[in-house]
PDB file of C-alpha atoms and ligand atoms in Angstrom:
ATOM      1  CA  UNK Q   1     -31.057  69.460  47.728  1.00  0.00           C
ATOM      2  CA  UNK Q   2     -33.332  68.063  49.600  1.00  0.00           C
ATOM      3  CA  UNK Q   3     -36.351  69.063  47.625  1.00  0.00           C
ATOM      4  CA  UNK Q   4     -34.401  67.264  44.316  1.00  0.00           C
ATOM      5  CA  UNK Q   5     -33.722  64.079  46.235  1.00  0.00           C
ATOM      6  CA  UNK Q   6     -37.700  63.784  47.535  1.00  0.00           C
ATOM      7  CA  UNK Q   7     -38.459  64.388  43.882  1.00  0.00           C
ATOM      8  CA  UNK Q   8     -36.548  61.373  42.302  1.00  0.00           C
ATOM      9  CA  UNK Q   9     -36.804  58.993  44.788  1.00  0.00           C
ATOM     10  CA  UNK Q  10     -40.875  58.599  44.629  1.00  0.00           C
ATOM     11  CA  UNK Q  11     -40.257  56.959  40.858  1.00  0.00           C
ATOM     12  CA  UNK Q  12     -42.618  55.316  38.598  1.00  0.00           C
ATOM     13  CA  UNK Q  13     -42.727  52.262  37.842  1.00  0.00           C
ATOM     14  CA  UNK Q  14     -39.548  50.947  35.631  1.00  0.00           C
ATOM     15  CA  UNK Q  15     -42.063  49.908  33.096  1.00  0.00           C
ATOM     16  CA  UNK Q  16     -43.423  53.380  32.597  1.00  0.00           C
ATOM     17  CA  UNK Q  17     -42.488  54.742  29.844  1.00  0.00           C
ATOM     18  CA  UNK Q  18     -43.452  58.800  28.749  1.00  0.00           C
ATOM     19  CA  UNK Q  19     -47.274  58.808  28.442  1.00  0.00           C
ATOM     20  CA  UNK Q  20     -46.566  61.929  25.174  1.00  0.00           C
ATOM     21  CA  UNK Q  21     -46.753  64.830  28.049  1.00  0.00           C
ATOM     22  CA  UNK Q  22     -48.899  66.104  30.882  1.00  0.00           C
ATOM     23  CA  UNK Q  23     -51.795  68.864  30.565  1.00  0.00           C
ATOM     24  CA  UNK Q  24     -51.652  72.039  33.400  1.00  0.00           C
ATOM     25  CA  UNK Q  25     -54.275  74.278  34.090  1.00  0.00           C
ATOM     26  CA  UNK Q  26     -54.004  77.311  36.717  1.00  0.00           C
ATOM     27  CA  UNK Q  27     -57.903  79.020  36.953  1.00  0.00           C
ATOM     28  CA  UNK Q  28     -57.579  82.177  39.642  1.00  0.00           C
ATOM     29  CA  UNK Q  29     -54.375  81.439  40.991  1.00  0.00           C
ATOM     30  CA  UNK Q  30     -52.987  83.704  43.410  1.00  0.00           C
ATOM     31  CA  UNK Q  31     -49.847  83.286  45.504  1.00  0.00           C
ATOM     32  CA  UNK Q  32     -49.257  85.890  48.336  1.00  0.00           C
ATOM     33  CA  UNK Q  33     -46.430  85.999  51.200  1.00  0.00           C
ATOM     34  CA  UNK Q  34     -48.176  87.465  53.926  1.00  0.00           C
ATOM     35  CA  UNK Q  35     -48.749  90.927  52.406  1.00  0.00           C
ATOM     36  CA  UNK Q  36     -46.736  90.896  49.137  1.00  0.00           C
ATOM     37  CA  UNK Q  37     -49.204  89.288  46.224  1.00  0.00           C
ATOM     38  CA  UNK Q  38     -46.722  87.671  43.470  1.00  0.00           C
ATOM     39  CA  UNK Q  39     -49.415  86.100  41.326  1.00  0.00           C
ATOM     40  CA  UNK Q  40     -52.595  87.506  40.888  1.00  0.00           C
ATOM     41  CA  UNK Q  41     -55.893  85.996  39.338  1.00  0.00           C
ATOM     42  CA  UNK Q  42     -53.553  83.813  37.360  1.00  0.00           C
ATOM     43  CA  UNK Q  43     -55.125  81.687  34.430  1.00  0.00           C
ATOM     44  CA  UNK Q  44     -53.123  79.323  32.215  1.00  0.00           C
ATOM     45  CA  UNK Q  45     -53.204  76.533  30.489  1.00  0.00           C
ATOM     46  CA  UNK Q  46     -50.828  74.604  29.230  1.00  0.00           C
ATOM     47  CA  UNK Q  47     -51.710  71.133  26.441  1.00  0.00           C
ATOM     48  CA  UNK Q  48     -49.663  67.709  26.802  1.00  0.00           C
ATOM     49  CA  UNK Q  49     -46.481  68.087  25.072  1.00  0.00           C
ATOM     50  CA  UNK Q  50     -46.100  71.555  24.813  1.00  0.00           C
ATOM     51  CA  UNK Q  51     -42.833  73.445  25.085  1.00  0.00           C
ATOM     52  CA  UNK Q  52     -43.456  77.045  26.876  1.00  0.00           C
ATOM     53  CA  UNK Q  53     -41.013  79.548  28.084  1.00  0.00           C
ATOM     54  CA  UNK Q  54     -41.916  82.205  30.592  1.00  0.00           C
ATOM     55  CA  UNK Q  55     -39.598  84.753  30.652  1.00  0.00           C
ATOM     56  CA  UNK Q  56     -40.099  87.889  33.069  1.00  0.00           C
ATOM     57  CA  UNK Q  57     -37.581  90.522  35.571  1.00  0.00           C
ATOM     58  CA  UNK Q  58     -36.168  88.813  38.626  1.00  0.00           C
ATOM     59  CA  UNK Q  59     -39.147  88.901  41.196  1.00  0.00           C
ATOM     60  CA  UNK Q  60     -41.378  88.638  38.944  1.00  0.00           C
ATOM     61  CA  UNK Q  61     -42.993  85.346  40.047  1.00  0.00           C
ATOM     62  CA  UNK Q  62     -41.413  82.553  37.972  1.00  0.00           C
ATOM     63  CA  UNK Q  63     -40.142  80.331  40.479  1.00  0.00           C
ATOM     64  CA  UNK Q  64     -43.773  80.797  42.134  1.00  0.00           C
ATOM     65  CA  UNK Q  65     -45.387  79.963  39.170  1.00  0.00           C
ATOM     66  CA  UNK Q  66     -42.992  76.923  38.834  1.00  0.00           C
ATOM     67  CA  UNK Q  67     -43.314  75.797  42.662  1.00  0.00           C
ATOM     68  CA  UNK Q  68     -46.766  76.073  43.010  1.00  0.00           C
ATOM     69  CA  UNK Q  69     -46.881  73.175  39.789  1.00  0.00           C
ATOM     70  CA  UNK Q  70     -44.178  70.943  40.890  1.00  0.00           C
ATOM     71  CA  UNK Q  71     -46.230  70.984  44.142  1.00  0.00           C
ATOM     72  CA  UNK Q  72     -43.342  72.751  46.249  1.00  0.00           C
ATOM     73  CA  UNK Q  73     -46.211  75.079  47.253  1.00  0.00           C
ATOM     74  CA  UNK Q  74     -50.012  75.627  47.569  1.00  0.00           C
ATOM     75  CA  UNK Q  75     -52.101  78.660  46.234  1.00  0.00           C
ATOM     76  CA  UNK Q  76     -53.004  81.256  48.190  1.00  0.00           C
ATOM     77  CA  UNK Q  77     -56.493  81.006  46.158  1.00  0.00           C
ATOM     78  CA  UNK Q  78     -57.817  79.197  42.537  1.00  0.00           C
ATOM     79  CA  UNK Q  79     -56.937  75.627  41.698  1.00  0.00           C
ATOM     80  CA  UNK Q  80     -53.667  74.355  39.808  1.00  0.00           C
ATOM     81  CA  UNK Q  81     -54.093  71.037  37.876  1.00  0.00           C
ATOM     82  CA  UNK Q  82     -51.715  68.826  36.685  1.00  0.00           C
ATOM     83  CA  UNK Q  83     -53.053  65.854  34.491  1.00  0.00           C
ATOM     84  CA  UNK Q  84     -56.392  67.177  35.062  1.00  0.00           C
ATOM     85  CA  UNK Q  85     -55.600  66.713  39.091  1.00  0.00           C
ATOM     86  CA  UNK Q  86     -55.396  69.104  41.477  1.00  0.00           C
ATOM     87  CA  UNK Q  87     -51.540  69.283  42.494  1.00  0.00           C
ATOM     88  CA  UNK Q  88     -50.938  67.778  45.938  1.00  0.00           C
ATOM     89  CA  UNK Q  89     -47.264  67.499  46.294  1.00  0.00           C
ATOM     90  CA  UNK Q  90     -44.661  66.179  44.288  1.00  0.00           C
ATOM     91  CA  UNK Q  91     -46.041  64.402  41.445  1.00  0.00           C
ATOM     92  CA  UNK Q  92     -43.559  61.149  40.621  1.00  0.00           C
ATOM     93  CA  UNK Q  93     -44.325  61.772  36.351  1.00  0.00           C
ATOM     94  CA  UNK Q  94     -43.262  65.406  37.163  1.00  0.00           C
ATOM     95  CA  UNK Q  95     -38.929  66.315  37.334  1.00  0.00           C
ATOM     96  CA  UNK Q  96     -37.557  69.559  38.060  1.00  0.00           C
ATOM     97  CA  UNK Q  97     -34.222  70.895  36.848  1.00  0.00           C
ATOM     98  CA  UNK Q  98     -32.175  74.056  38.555  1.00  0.00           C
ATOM     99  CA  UNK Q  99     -29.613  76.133  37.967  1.00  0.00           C
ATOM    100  CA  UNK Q 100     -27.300  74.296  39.418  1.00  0.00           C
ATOM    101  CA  UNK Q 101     -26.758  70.758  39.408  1.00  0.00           C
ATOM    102  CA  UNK Q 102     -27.115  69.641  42.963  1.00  0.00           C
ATOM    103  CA  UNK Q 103     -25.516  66.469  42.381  1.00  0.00           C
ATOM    104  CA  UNK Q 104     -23.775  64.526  45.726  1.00  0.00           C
ATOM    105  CA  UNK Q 105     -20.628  64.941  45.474  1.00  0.00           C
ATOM    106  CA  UNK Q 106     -19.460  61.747  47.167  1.00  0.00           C
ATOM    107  CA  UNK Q 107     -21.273  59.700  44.583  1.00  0.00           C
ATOM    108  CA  UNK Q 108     -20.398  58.328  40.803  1.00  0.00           C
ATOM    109  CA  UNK Q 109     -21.765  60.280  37.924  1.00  0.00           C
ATOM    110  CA  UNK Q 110     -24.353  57.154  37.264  1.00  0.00           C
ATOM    111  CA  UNK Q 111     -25.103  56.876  40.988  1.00  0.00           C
ATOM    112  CA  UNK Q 112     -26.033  60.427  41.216  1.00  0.00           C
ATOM    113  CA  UNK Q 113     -28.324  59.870  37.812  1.00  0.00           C
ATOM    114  CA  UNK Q 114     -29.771  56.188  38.868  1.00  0.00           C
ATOM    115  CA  UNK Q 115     -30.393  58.099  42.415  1.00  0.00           C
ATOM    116  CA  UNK Q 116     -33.760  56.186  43.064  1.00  0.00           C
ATOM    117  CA  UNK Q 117     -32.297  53.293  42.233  1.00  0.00           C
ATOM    118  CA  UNK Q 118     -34.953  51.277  40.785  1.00  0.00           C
ATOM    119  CA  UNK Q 119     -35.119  48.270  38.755  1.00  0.00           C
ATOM    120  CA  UNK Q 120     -32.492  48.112  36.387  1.00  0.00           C
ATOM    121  CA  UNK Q 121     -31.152  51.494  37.819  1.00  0.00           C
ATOM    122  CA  UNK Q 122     -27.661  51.332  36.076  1.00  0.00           C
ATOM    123  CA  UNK Q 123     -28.686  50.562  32.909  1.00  0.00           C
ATOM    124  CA  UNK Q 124     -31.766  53.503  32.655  1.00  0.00           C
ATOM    125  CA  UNK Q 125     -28.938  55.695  33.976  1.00  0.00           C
ATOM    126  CA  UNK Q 126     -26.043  54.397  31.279  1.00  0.00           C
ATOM    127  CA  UNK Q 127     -29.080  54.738  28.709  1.00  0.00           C
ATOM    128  CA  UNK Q 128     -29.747  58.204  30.108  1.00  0.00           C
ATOM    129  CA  UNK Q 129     -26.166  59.398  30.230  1.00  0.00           C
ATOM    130  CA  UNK Q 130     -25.918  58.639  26.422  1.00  0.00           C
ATOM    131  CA  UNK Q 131     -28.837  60.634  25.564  1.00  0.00           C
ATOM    132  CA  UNK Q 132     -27.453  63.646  27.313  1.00  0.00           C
ATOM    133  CA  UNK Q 133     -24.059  63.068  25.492  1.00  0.00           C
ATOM    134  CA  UNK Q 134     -22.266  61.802  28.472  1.00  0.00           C
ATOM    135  CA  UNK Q 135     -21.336  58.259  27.399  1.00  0.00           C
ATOM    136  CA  UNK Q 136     -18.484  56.864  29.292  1.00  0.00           C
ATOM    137  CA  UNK Q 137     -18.433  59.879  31.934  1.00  0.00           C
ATOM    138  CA  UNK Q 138     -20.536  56.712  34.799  1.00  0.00           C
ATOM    139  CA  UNK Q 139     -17.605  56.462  36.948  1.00  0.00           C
ATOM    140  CA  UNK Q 140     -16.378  60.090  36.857  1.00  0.00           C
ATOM    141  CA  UNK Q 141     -16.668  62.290  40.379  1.00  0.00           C
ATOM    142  CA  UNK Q 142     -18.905  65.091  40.147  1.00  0.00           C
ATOM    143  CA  UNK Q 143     -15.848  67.616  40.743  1.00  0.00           C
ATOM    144  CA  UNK Q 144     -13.989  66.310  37.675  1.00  0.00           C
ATOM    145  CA  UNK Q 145     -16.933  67.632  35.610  1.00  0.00           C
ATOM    146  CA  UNK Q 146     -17.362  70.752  33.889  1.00  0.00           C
ATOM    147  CA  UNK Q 147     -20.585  73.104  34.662  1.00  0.00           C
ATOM    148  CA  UNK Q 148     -21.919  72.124  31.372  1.00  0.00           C
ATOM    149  CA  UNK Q 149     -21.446  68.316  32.372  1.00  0.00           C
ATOM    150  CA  UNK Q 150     -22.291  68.643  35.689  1.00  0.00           C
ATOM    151  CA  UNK Q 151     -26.067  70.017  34.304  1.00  0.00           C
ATOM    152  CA  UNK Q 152     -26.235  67.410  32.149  1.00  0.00           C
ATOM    153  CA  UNK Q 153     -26.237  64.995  34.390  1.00  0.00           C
ATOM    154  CA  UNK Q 154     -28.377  66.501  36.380  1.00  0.00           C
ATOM    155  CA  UNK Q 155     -30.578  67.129  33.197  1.00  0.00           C
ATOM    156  CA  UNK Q 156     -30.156  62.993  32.916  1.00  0.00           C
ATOM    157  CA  UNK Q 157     -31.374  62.519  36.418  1.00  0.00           C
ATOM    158  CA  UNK Q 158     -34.568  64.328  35.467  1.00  0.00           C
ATOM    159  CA  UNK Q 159     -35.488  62.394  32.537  1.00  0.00           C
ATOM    160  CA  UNK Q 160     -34.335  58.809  33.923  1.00  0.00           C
ATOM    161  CA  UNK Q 161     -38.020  57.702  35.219  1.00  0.00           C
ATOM    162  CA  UNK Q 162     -39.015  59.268  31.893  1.00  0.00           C
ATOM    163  CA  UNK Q 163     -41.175  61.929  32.785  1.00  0.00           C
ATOM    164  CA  UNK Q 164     -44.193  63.681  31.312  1.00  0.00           C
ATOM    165  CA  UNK Q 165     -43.251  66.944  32.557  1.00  0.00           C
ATOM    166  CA  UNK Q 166     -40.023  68.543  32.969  1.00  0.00           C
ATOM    167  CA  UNK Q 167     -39.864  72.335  34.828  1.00  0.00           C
ATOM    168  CA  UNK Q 168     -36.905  73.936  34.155  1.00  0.00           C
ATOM    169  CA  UNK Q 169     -36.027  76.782  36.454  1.00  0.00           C
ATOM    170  CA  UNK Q 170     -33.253  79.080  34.814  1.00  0.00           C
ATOM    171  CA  UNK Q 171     -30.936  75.872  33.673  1.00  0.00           C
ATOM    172  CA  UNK Q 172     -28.816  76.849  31.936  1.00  0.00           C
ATOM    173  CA  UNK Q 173     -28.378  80.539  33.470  1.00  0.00           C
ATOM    174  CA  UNK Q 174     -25.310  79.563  35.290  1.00  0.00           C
ATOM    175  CA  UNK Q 175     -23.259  78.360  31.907  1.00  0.00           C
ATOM    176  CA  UNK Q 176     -21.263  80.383  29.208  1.00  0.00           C
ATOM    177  CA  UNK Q 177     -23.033  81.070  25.700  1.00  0.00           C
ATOM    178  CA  UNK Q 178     -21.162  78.059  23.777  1.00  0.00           C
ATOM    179  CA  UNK Q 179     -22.244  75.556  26.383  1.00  0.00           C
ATOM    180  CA  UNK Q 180     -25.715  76.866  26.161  1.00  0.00           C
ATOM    181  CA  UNK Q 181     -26.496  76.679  23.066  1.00  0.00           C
ATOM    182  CA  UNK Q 182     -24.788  73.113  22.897  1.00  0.00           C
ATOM    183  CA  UNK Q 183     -27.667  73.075  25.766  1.00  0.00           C
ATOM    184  CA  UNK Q 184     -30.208  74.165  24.148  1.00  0.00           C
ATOM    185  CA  UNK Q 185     -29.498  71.350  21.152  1.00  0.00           C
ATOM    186  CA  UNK Q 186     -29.677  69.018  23.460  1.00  0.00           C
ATOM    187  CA  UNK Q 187     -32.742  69.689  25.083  1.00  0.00           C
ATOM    188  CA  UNK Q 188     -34.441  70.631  22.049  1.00  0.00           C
ATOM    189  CA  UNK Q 189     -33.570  67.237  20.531  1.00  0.00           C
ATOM    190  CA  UNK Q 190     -34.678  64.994  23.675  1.00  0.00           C
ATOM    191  CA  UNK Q 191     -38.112  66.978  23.857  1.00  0.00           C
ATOM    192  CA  UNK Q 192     -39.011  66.251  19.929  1.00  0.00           C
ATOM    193  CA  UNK Q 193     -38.186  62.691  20.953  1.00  0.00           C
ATOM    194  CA  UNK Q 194     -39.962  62.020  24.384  1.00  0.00           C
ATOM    195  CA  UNK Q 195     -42.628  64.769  23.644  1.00  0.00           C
ATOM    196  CA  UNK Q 196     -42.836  65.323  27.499  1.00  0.00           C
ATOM    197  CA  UNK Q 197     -44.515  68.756  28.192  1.00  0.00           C
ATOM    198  CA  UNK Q 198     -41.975  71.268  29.371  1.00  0.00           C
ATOM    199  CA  UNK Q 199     -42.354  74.860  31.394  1.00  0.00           C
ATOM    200  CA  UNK Q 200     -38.899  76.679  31.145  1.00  0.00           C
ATOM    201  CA  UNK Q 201     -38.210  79.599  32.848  1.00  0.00           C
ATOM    202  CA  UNK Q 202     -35.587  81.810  31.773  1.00  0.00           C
ATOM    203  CA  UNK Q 203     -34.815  85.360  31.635  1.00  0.00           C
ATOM    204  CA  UNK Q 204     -32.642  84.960  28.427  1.00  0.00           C
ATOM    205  CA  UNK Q 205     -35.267  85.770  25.421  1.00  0.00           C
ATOM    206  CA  UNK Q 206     -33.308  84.050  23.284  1.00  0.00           C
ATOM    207  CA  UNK Q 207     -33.338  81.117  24.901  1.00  0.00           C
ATOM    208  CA  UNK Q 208     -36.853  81.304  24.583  1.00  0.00           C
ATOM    209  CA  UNK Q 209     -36.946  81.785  21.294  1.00  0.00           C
ATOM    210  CA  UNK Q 210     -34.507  79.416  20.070  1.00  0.00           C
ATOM    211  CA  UNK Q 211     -36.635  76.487  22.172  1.00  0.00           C
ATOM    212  CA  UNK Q 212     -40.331  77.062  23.101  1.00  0.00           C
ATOM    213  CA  UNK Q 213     -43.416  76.693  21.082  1.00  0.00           C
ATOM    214  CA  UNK Q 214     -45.017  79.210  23.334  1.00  0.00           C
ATOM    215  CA  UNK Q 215     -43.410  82.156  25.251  1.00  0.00           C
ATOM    216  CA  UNK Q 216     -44.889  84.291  28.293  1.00  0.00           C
ATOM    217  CA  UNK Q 217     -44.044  87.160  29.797  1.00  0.00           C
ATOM    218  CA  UNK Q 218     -44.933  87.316  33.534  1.00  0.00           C
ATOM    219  CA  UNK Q 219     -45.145  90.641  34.725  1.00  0.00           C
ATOM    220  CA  UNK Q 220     -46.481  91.805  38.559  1.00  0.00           C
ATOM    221  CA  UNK Q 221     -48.104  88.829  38.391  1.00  0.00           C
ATOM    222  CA  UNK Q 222     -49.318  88.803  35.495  1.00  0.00           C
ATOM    223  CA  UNK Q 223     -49.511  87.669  31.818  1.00  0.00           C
ATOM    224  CA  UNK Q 224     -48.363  90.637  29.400  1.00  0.00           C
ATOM    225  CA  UNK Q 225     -47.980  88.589  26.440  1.00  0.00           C
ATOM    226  CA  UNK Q 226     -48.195  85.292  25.268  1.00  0.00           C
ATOM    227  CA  UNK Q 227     -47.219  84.170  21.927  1.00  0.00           C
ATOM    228  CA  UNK Q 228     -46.418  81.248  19.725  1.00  0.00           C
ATOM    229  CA  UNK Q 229     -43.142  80.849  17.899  1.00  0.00           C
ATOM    230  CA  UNK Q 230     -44.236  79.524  14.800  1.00  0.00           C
ATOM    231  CA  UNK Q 231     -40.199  78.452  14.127  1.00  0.00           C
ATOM    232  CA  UNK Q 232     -38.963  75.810  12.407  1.00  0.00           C
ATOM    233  CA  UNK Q 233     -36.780  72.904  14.053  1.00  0.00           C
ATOM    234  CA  UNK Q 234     -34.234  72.644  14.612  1.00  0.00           C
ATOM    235  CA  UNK Q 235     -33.879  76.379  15.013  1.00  0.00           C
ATOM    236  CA  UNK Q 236     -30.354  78.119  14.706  1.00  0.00           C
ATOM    237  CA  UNK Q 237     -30.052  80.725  16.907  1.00  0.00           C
ATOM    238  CA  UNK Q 238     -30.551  84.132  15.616  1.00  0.00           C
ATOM    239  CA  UNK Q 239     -30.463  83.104  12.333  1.00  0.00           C
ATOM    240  CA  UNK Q 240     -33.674  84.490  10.937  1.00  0.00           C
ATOM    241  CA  UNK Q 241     -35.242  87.729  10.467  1.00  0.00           C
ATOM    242  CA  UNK Q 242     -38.840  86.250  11.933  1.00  0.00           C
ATOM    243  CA  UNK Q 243     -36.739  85.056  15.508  1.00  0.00           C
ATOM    244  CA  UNK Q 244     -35.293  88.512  15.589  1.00  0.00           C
ATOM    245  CA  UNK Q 245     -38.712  89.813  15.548  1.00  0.00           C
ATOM    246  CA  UNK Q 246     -40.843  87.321  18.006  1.00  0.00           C
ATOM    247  CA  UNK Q 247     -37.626  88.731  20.132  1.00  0.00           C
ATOM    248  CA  UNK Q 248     -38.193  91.818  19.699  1.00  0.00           C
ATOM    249  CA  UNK Q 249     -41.631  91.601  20.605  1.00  0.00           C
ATOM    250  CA  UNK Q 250     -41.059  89.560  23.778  1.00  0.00           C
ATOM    251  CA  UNK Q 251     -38.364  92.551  24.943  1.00  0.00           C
ATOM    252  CA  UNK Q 252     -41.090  94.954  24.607  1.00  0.00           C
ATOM    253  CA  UNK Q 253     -43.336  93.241  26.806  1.00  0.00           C
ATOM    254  CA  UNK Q 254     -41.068  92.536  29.710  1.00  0.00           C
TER     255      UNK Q 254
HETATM  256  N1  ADP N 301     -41.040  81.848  50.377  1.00  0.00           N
HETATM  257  C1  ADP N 301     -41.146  83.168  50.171  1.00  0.00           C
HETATM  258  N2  ADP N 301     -41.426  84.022  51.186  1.00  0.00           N
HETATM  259  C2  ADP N 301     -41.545  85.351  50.978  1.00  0.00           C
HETATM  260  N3  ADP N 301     -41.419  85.929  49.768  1.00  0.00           N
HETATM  261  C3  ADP N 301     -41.143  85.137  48.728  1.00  0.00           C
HETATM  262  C4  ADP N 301     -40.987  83.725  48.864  1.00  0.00           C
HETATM  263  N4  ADP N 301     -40.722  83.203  47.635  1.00  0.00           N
HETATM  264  C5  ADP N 301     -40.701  84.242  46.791  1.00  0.00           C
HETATM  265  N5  ADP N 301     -40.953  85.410  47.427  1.00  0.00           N
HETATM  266  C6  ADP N 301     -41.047  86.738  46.812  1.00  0.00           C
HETATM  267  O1  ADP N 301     -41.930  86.645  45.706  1.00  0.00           O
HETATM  268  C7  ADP N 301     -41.475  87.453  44.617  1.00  0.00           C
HETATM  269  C8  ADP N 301     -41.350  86.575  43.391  1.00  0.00           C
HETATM  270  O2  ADP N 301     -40.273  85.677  43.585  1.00  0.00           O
HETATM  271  P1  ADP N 301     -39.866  84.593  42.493  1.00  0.00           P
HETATM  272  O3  ADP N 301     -41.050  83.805  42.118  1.00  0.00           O
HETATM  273  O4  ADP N 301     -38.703  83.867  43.038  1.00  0.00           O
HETATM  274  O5  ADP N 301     -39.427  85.517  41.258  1.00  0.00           O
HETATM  275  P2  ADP N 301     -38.566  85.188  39.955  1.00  0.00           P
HETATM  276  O6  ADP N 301     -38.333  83.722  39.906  1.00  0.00           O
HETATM  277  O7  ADP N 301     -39.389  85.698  38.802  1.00  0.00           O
HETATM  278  O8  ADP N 301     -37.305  85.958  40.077  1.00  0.00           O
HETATM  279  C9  ADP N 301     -40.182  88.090  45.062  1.00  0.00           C
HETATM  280  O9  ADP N 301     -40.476  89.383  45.522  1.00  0.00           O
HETATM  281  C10 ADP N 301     -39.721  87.195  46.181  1.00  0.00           C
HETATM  282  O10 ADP N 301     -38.953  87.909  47.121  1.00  0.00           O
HETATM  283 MG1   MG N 302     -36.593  82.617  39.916  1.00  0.00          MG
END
């Protein structure tokens, strides 16, 4: 929680609007906890606007991978750049998006969205709330809402300050199928719009599939495959012989 609330309340200015997506570059990253090494001579780069999935076991070093971007934690060794910058913290274009919702409770569904409360916070957050499909939910409680609402709030409290990179750790893990691919509609939609650049991790292949332009496997630390989904959008879940395939492919790897 209060990682989430440091995050949004550093916000850019209300003029800002999404500069098309953020660039990241890892060059011999490695991440150790005293003597376990998660991520090992890690390379990776990522181009503005691009949607990649990395998909791996549990342990396998996503949420590293993912921390060590959103600035939540420094390299052991190598150099991580965001924007062409070395990361230093939490970057205010940057938003981050869990599996669950960590919204506060004792506040309004459009206070917990316009949380940094900026200039012309309630109208960003009723324009927000619409895009996520939430329109006339502002004054609901958080515990009236369902766990498919409750992330898509959460999901519009990520792209209020309109970032240029969204990192999505396991969001939608938590929800039933229906509500996830409703999810992944959603999402899909709002990234072909804003064209931020967005790092998913997931261990649902499918998922993968059915949203990135990109998918890698992280395994021990290290890249054992990395593909592009040459898929048309919108993409309808396992609908076609050629996502079958990519997820077949992906399977093998992990
Ligand atoms: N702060 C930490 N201190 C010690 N070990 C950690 C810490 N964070 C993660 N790890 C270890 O690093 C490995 C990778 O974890 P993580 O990146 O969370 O994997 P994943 O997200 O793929 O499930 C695990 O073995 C985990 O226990
Ligand atoms: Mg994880």
């Amino acid at each position: 929680m209060a990682a989430v609330q440091s995050v949004s309340i550093d916000s850019p200015p209300a003029s800002a609007t999404s500069t098309g997506g953020l660039p990241i570059s890892l060059a011999g990253v490695e991440k150790s906890f005293s003597r376990l090494t998660v991520l090992k001579h890690f390379n990776l780069t990522i181009k503005p606007g691009q949607f990649v999935a990395v998909v791996g076991r549990s342990g396998g070093g996503k949420s590293t991978l993912l921390r060590l971007i959103a600035g939540l934690d420094r390299p052991t060794a190598g150099q991580v750049l965001v924007d062409q910058k070395p990361v230093e913290g939490l970057n205010p274009h940057v938003r981050l998006l869990f599996q669950e919702a960590r919204l506060v409770p004792w506040q309004r569904v459009v206070e917990n969205v316009g949380i940094a409360r900026g200039h012309n916070w309630r109208q960003d957050a009723l324009a927000t709330l619409s895009d996520v499909g939430l329109e006339g939910r502002e004054n609901d409680w958080p515990s009236v809402l369902s766990g498919g609402q409750k992330q898509r709030v959460a999901l519009a409290r990520a792209l209020v300050s309109k970032p240029s990179l969204l990192l999505l750790d396991e969001p939608f893990g938590a929800l039933d199928a229906l509500t996830r691919i409703e999810m992944h509609k959603l999402l899909d939609g709002i990234w072909r719009r804003r064209g931020f650049t967005t790092l998913l991790i997931t261990h649902d292949v499918a998922e993968a599939v059915a949203l990135a332009d990109r998918v890698i496997v992280l395994r021990e630390g290290f890249i054992a495959l990395d593909i592009s989904i040459d898929l048309e959008r919108p993409r309808r879940e396992l609908a076609d012989a050629r996502a079958v395939e990519l997820q077949r492919q992906i399977l093998e790897a992990v």
